[in-house]
Coordinates of C-alpha atoms in Angstrom, one line a residue:
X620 CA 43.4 -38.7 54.3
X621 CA 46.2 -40.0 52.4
X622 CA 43.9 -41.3 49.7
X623 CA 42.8 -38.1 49.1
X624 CA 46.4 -36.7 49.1
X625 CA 47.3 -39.1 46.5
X626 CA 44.4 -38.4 44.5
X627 CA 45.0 -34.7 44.7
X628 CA 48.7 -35.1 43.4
X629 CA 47.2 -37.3 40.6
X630 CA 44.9 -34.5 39.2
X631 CA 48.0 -32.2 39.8
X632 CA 50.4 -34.2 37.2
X633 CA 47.5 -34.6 34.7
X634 CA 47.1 -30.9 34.6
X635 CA 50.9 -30.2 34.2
X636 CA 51.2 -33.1 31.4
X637 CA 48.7 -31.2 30.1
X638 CA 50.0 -28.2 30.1
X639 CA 53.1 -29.2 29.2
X640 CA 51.6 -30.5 25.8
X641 CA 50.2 -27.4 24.8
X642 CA 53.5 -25.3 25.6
X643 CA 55.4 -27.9 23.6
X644 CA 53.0 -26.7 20.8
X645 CA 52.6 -23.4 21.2
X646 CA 56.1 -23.6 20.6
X647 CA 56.1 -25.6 17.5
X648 CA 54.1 -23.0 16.4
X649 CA 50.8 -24.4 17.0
X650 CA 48.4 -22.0 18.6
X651 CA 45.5 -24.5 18.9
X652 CA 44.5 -28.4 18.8
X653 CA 41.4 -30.5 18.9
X654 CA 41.0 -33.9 18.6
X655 CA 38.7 -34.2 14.8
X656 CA 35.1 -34.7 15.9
X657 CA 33.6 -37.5 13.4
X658 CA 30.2 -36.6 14.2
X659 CA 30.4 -32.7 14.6
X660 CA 32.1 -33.0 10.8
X661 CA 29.0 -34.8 9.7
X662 CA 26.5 -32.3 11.1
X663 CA 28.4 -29.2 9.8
X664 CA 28.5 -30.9 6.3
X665 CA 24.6 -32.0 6.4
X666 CA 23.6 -28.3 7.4
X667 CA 25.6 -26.7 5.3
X668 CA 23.7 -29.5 2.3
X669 CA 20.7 -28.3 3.1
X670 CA 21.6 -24.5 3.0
X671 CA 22.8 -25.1 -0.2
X672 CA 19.4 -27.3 -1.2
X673 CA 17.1 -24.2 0.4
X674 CA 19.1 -22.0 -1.8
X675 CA 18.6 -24.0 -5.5
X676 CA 14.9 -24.4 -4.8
X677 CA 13.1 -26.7 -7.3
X678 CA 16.7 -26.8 -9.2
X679 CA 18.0 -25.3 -12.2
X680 CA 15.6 -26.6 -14.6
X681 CA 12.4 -24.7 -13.3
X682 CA 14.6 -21.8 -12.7
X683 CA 15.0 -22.0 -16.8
X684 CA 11.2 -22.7 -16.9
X685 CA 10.9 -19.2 -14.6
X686 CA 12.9 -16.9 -16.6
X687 CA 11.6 -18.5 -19.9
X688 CA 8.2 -17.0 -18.9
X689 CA 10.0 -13.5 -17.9
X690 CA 9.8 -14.1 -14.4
X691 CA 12.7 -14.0 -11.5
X692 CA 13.0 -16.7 -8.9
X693 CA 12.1 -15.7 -5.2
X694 CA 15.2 -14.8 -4.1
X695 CA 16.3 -12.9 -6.9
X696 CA 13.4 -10.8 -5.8
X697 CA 14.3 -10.5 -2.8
X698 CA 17.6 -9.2 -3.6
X699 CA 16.0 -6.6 -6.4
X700 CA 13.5 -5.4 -3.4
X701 CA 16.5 -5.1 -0.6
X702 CA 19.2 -3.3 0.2
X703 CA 22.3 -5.1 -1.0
X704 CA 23.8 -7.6 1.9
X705 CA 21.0 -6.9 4.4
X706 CA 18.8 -9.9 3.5
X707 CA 18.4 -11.8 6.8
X708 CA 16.9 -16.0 6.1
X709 CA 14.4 -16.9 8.6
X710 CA 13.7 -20.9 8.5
X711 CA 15.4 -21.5 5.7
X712 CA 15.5 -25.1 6.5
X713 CA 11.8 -25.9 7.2
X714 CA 10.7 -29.1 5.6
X715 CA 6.6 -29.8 5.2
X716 CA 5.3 -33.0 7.8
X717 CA 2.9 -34.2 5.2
X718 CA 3.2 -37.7 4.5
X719 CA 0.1 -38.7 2.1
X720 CA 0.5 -39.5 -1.7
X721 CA 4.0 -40.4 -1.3
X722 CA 4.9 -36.5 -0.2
X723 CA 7.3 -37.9 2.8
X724 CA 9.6 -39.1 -0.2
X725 CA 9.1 -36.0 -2.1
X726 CA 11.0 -32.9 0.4
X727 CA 12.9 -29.5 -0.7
X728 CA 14.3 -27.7 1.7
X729 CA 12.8 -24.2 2.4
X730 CA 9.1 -26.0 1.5
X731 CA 8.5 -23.2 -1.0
X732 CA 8.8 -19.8 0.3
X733 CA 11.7 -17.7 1.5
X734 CA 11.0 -15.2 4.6
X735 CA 13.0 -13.0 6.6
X736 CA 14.4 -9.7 7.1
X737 CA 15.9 -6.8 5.2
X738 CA 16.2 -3.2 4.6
X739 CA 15.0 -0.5 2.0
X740 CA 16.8 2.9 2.1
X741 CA 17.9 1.5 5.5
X742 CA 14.6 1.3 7.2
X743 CA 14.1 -2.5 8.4
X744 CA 11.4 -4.8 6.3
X745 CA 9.8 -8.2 6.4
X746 CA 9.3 -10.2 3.3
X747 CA 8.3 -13.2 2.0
X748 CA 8.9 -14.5 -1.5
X749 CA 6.7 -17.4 -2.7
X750 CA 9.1 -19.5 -4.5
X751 CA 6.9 -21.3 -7.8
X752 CA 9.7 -23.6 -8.9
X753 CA 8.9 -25.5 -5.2
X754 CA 6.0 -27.4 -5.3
X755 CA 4.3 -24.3 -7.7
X756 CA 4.6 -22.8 -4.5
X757 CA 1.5 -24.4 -3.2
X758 CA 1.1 -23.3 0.5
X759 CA 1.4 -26.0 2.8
X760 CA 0.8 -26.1 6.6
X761 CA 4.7 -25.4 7.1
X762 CA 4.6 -22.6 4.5
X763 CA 2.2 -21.1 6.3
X764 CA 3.7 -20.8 9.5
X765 CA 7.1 -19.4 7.9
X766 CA 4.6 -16.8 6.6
X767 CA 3.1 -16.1 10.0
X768 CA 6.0 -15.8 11.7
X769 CA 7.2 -13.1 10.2
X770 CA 4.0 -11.4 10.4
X771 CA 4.4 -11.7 13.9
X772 CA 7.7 -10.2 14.3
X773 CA 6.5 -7.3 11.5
X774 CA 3.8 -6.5 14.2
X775 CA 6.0 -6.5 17.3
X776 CA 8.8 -4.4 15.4
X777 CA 6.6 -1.6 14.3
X778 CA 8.0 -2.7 10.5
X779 CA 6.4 -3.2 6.9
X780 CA 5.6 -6.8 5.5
X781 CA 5.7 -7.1 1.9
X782 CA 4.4 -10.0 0.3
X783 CA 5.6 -11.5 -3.0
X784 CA 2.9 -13.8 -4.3
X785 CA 3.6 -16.5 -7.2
X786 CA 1.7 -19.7 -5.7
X787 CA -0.5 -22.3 -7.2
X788 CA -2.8 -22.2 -4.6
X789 CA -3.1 -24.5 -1.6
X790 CA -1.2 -27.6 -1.6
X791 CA -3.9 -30.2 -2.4
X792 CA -2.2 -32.7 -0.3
X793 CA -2.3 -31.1 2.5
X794 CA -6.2 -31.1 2.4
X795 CA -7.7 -29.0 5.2
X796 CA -4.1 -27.9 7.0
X797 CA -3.6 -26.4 3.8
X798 CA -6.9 -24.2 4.1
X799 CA -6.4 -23.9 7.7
X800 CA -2.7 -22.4 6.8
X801 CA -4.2 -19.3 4.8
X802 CA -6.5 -18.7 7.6
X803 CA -4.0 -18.5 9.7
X804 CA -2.6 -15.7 7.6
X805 CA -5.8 -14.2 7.0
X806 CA -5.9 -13.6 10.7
X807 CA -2.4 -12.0 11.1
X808 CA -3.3 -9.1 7.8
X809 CA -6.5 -8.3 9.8
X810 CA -4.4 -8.2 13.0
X811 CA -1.5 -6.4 11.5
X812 CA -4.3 -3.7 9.2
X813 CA -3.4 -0.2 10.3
X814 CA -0.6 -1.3 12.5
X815 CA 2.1 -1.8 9.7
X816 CA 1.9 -0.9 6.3
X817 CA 1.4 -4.1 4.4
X818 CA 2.3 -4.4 0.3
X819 CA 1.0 -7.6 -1.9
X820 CA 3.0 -8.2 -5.0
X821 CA 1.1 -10.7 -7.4
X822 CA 3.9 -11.9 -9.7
X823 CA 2.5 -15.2 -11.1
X824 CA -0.6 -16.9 -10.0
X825 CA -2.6 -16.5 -7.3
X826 CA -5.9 -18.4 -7.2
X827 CA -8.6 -19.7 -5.0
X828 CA -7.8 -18.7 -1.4
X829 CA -4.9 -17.4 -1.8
X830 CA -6.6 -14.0 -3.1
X831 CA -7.9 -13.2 -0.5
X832 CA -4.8 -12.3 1.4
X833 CA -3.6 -9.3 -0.9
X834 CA -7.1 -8.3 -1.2
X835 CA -6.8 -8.0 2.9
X836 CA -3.4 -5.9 2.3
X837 CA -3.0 -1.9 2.0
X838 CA -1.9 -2.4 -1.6
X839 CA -1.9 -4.8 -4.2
X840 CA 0.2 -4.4 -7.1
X841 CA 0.7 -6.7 -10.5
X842 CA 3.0 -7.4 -13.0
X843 CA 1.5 -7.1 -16.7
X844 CA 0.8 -10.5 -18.6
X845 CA 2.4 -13.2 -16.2
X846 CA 0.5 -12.3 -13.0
X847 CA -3.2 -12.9 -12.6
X848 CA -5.6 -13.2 -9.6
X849 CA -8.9 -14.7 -9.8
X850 CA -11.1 -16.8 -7.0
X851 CA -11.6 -19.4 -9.8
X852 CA -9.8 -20.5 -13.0
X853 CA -11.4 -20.7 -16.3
X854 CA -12.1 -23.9 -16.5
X855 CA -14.0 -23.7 -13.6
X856 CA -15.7 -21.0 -15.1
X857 CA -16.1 -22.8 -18.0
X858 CA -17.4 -25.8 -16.2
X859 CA -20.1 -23.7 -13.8
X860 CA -21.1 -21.0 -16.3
X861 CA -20.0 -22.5 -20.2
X862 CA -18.7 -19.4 -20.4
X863 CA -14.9 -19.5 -22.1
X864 CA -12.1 -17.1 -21.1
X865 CA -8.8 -16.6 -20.6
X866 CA -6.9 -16.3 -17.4
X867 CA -5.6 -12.6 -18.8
X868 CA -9.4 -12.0 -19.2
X869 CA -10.6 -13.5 -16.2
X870 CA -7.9 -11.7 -13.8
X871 CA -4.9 -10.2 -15.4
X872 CA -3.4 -6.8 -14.3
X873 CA -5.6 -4.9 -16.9
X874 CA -9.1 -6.0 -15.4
X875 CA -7.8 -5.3 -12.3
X876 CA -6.8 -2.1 -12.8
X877 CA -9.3 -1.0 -15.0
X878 CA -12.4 -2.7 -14.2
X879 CA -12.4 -4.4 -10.4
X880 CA -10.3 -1.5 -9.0
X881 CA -8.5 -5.0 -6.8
X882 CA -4.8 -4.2 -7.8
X883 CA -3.3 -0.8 -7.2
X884 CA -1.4 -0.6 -10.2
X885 CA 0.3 -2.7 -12.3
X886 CA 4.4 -2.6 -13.8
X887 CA 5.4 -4.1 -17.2
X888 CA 8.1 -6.7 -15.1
X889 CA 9.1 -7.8 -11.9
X890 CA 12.1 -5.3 -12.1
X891 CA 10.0 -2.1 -12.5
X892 CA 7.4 -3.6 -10.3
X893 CA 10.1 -4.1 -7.0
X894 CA 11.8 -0.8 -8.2
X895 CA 8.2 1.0 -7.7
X896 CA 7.8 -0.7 -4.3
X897 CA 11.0 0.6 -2.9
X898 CA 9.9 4.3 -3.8
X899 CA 6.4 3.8 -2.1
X900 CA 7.8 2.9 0.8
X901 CA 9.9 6.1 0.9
X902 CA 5.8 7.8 1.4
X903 CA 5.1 5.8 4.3
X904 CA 6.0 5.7 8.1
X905 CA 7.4 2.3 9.7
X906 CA 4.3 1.9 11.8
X907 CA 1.2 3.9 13.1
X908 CA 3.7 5.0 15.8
X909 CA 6.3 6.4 14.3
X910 CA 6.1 9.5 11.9
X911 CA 7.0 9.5 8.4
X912 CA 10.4 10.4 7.5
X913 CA 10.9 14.6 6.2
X914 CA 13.0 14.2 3.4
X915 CA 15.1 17.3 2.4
X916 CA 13.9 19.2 -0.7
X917 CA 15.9 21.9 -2.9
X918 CA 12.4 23.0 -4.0
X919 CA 11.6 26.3 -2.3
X920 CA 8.7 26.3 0.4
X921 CA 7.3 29.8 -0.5
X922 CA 7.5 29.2 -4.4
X923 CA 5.1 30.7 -6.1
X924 CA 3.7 29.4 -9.7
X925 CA 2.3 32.4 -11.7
X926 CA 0.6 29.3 -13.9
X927 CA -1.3 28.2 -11.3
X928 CA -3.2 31.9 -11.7
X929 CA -4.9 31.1 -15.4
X930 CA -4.9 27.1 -15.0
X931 CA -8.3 27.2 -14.2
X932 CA -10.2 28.1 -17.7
X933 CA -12.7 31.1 -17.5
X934 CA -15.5 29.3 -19.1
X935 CA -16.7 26.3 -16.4
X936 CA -17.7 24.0 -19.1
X937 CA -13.8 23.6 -20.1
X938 CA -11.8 21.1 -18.5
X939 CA -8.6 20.7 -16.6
X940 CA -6.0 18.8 -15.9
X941 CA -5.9 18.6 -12.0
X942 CA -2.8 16.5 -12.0
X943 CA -1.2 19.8 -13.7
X944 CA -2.2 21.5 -10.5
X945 CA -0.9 19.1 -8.0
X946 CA 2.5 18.7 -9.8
X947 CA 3.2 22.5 -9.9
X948 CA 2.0 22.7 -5.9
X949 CA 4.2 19.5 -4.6
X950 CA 7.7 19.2 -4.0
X951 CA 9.6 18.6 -7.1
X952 CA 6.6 17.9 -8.7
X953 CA 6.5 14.6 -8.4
X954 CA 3.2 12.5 -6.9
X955 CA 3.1 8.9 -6.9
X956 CA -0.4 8.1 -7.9
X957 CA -2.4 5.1 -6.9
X958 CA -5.3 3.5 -8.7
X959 CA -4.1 5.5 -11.7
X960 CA -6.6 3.2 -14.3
X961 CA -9.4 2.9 -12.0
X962 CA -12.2 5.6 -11.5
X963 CA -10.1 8.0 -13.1
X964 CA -12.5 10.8 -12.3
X965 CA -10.4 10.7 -8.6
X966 CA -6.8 10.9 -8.5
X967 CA -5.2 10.1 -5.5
X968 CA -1.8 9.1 -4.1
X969 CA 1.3 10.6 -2.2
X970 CA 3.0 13.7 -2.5
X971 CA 5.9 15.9 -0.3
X972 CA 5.5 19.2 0.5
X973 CA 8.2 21.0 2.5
X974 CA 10.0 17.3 2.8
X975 CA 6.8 16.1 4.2
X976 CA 4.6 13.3 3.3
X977 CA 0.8 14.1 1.9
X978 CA -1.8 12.0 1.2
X979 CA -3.7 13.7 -2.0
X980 CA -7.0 13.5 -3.2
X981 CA -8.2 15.6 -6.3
X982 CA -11.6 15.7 -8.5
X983 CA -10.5 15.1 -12.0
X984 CA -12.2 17.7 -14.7
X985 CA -11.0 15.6 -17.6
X986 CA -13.0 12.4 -16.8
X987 CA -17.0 12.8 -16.6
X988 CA -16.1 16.8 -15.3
X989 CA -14.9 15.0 -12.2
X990 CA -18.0 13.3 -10.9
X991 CA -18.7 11.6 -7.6
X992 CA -19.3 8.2 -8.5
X993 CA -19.7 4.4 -7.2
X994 CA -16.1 3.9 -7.8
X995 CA -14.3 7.2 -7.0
X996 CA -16.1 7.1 -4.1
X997 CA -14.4 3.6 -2.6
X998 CA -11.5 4.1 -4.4
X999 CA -10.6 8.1 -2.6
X1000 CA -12.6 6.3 0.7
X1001 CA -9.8 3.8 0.9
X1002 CA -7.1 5.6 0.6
X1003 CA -8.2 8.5 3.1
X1004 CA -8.4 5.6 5.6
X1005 CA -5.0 4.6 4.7
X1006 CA -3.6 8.2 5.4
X1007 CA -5.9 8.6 8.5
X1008 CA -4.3 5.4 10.3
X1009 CA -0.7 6.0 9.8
X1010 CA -0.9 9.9 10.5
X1011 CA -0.5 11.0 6.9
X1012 CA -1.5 14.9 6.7
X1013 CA -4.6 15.0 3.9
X1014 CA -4.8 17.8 1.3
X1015 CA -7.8 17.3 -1.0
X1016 CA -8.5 19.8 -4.2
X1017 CA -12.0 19.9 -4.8
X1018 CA -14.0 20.3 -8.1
X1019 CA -17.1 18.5 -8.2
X1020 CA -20.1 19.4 -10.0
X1021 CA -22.0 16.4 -7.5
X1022 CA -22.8 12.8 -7.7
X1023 CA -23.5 11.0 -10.6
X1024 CA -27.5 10.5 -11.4
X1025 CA -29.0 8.0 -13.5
X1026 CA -30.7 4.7 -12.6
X1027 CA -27.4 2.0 -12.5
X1028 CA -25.7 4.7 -9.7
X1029 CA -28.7 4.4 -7.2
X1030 CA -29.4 0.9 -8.2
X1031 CA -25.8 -0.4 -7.3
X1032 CA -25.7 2.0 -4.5
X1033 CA -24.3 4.8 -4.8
X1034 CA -26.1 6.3 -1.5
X1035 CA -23.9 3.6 0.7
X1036 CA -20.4 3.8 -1.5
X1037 CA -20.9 7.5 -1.4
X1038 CA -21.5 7.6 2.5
X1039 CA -17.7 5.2 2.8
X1040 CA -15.8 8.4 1.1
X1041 CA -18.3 11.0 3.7
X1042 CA -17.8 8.6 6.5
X1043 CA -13.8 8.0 6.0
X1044 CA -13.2 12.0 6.4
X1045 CA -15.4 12.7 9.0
X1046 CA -13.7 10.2 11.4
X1047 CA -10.4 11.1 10.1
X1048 CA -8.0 12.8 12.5
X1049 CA -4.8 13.6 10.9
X1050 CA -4.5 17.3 9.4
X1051 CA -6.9 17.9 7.0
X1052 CA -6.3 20.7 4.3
X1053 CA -8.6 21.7 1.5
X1054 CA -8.5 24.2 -1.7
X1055 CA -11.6 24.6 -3.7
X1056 CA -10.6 25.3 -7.2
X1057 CA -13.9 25.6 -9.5
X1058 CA -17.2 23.6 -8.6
X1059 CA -18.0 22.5 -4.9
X1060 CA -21.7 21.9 -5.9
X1061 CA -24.4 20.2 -3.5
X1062 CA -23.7 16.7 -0.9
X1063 CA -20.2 16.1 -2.6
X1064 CA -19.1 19.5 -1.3
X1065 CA -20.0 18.4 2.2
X1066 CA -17.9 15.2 1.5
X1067 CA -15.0 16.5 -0.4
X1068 CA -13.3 17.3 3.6
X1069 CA -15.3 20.4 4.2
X1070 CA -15.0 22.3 7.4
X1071 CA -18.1 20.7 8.6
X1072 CA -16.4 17.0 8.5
X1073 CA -13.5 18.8 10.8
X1074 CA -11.3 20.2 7.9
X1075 CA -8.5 22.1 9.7
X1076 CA -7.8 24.8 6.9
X1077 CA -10.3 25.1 3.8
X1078 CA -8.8 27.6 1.2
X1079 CA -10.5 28.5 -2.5
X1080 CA -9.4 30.2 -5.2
X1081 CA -10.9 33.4 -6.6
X1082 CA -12.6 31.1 -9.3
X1083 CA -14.3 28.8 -7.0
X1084 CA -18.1 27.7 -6.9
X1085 CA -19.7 26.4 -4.0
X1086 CA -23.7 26.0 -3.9
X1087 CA -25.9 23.6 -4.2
X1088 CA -26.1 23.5 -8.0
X1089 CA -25.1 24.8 -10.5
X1090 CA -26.8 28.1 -11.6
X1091 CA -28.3 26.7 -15.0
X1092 CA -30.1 23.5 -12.7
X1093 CA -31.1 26.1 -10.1
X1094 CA -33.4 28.6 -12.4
X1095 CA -34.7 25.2 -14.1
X1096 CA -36.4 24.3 -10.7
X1097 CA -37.1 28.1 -8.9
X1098 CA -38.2 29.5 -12.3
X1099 CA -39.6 26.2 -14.0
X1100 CA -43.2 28.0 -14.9
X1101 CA -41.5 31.5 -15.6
X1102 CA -38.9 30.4 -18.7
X1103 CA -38.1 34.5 -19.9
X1104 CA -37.5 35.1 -16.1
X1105 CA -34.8 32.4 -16.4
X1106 CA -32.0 34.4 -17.7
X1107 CA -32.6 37.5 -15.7
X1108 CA -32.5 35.0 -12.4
X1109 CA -29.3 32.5 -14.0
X1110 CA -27.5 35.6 -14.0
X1111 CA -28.8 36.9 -10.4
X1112 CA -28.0 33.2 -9.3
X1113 CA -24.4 33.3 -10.6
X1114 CA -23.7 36.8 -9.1
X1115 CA -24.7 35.4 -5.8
X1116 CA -23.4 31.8 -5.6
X1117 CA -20.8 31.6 -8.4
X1118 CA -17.9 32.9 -6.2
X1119 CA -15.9 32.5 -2.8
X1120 CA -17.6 34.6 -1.0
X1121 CA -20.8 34.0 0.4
X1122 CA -19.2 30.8 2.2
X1123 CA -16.0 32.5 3.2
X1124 CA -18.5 35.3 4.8
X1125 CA -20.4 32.1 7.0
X1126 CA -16.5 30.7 7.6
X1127 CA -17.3 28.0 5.9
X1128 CA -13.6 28.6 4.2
X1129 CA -10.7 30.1 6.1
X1130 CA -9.1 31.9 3.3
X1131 CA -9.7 33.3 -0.7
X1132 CA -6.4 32.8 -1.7
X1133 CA -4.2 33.5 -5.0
X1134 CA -3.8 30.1 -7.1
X1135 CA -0.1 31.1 -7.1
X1136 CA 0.4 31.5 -3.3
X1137 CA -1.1 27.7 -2.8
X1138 CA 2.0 25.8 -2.4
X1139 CA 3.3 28.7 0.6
X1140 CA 0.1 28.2 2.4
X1141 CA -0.6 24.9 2.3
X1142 CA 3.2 24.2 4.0
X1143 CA 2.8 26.6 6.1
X1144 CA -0.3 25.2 7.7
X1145 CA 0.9 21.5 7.8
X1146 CA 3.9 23.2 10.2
X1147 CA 0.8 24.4 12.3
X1148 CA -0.8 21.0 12.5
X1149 CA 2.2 19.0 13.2
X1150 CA 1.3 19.3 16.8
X1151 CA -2.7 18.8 16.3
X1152 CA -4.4 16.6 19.0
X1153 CA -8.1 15.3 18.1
X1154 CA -9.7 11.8 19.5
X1155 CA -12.7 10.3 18.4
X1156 CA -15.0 8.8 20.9
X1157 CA -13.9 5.4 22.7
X1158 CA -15.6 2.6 20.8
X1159 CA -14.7 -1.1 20.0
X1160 CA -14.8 -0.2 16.5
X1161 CA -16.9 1.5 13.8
X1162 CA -19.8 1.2 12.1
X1163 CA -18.7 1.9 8.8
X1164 CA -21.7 1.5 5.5
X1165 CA -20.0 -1.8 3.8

């Protein structure tokens, strides 16, 4: 007992000595001490070492080597892309484990790609930035995880992942955790594919493997001249075929927006390129749960064009300029195309109208009179998809004289690529609105969203067409042993099928409106549809013609 007396009266004076310390320098003015903490010094100063190492990348001298070639560096990509100050690092101090051919001596902090999070027009975003002055930005095992997990996180936010891609490739001494990183990555854009939007910016290199992650991405766009994408270099080309090319020829932003149809469009330099990506963004919803954003518009819903009345020429054999026709119906009239150089008989891209987002879809007159063909087929099947899984309302303006004939359409396959665009509108269920303008002639009228692939509202105007030919074909085959009954039956043909009517009198179209009144009706209808409920059967998936 009086132990534990004493030792309560000792505990007791150590506490008022204490206290009586810190009063004395409160005070002297003092508000706070510490004793210094050697070791805690030491570990503020090493993080805040490697911060600063993570930040320089491969140092200043490839910086100079990056701009020299008129490229930015990762992160001043990242702060193009982003809202200013909203840039959030993820792992910025991730080093790669590998530790053959002298690599555990040769570190940098950050291992070659910078991830995290940000915001564009203050909606939340997760990028990564492949940093080339690290390593080339070869993927390693660690790179790949960095990638991953923001993937992840992009998938359980219900948020965008944009990808900025200037790598070498895999990281050759990494071997097979190298290849095992991308598949990894592969997995995560098939897992996140019509959960988030995802955006692939090739801004340098990207070879081998590496391709096949923007190719598995919603859009792919490339900067002209210092980006290129190929599975194999030229001198591998050279090597397996002894055939010679450049790496421009092989897979620069003109063959793949001209020829492949790979890359979605292509920008003159990085700054135009991010600057672009911000405003597509501004088109599309967070997630497939969440709407996309209505955006006010001074533009007057029940604006009537008095153009739109004689844009159509008289004679059918003169061409138009569909995009004409879209930009005097859409808000402001401003569209952002996609796949502007490829299959140019097609345009398609996104649109307002009344504040909200559109997906559009228009035959082209000016190119091959606006043709159904092998590529305008996959290229319009694509994006209808797009719209269809992030509820993006569909309004399609038809003008198709059919699908292209001749021997290298069926031989390449122009039944199955033609079935992906049929296929992709019949299973769509987001609003579906359709305005006939000139020629809706034989199978491509079915596919071109027609009321028998569940089109919501199909409209015409007064100087639409839809049969199954034209009249000129039709005579040819009915009066093909009669040739002097084959004007008297052209014109009978024309009088009967060359107009509106007989399919608006089967409901086959809703409506025979004035070119003029388009814009009002079309808005007007979307407001209908907002609420529109429609399920497809349960399935594990689809079936799709590949």
């Amino acid at each position: 007992m009086i132990r534990a007396v004493a030792s309560m009266r000792g505990v007791v004076l150590a506490r008022t000595t204490v206290l009586a310390r810190a009063a004395t320098l409160v005070r002297a003015g003092v508000r706070s001490y510490a004793i210094p903490n050697t070791k805690t010094e030491e570990t503020k100063s090493l993080i805040e070492s490697k911060r600063q190492a993570s930040l320089a990348g491969g140092g200043t001298k490839r910086i100079s080597v990056q701009h020299s070639k008129g490229k930015l560096t990762a992160r001043e990509r990242i702060d193009l892309l982003l809202d200013p100050h909203t840039f959030r690092e993820y792992d910025a101090f991730v080093e790669h484990s590998c530790t053959d051919f002298g690599m555990s001596s040769n570190k940098i902090t950050g291992d070659g790609v910078v991830t995290g999070v940000g915001k564009i027009n203050g909606r939340t975003v997760f990028v990564f930035s492949q940093d080339f002055t690290v390593f080339g930005g070869s993927l390693s095992q660690t790179f790949a995880q960095k990638v991953c997990k923001i993937m992840d996180r992009a998938i359980q936010a219900g948020a965008p992942v944009i990808g900025l891609n200037d790598s070498g490739g895999a990281r050759i001494q990494e071997g097979v955790d190298s290849l095992a990183g991308y598949a990894n990555i592969f997995q995560r854009n098939v897992l996140a594919s019509g959960v988030v939007p995802q955006i692939s910016l090739v801004m340098g290199p990207c070879a081998g493997g590496a391709v096949y992650s923007p190719a598995l991405t919603d859009f792919v766009f490339m900067v002209r001249n210092t980006s290129h994408l190929f599975v194999t270099g030229p001198d591998v080309v050279k090597a397996v075929t002894n055939e010679s090319v450049t790496q421009e020829e092989l897979g620069g932003a003109s063959v793949h927006t001209r020829k492949s149809g790979v890359a979605h469009g292509a920008f003159d330099n990085d700054v135009e390129a991010l600057a672009r990506t911000r405003e597509l963004l501004s088109y599309l919803p967070q997630s497939n749960r969440e709407p996309v954003d209505t955006r006010y518009t001074a533009d007057p819903i029940d604006r009537a064009d008095v153009a739109l009345d004689t844009i159509v020429p008289a004679d059918s054999h003169r061409a138009y300029d569909i995009k004409d026709v879209v930009r005097r119906i859409v808000d402001d009239g401003r569209m952002f195309e996609i796949m502007e150089d490829f299959a140019r008989n097609i345009v398609v891209g996104f649109a307002r109208l009344g504040g909200q987002s559109v997906g559009i879809v228009g035959n082209q007159p000016l190119v091959s009179s606006g043709v159904l063909d092998i590529d305008a087929s996959v290229k319009a099947a694509r994006f209808v998809r797009f719209c269809d899984a992030f509820n993006i309302p569909l309004v399609t303006f038809v003008d198709v004289p059919g699908f292209l004939p001749g021997t290298q359409q069926e031989h390449n396959g122009i039944i199955r690529e033609g079935a992906k665009l049929l296929y992709a509108y019949a299973e769509a269920t987001v609003p579906k609105i359709a305005i006939t303008t000139r020629k809706a002639y034989g199978g491509a009228q079915c596919v071109m969203s027609s009321k028998q692939l569940r089109g919501d509202v199909n409209f015409a105007w007064p100087t639409a067409e839809l049969a199954v030919m034209g009249a000129k074909g039709a005579v040819e085959i009915l009066w093909r042993n009669d040739p002097e009954g084959r004007v008297r039956a052209e014109a009978e043909y024309t009088r009967l099928f060359a107009n509106p009517l007989p399919a608006a009198q089967r409901g086959y179209l809703d409506d025979i409106i004035q070119p003029s009144e388009t814009r009002m009706r079309i808005i007007e209808e979307l407001e209908i549809l907002k609420t529109k409920k429609l399920v497809n059967p349960p399935k594990k998936h689809d079936n799709m013609p590949l």
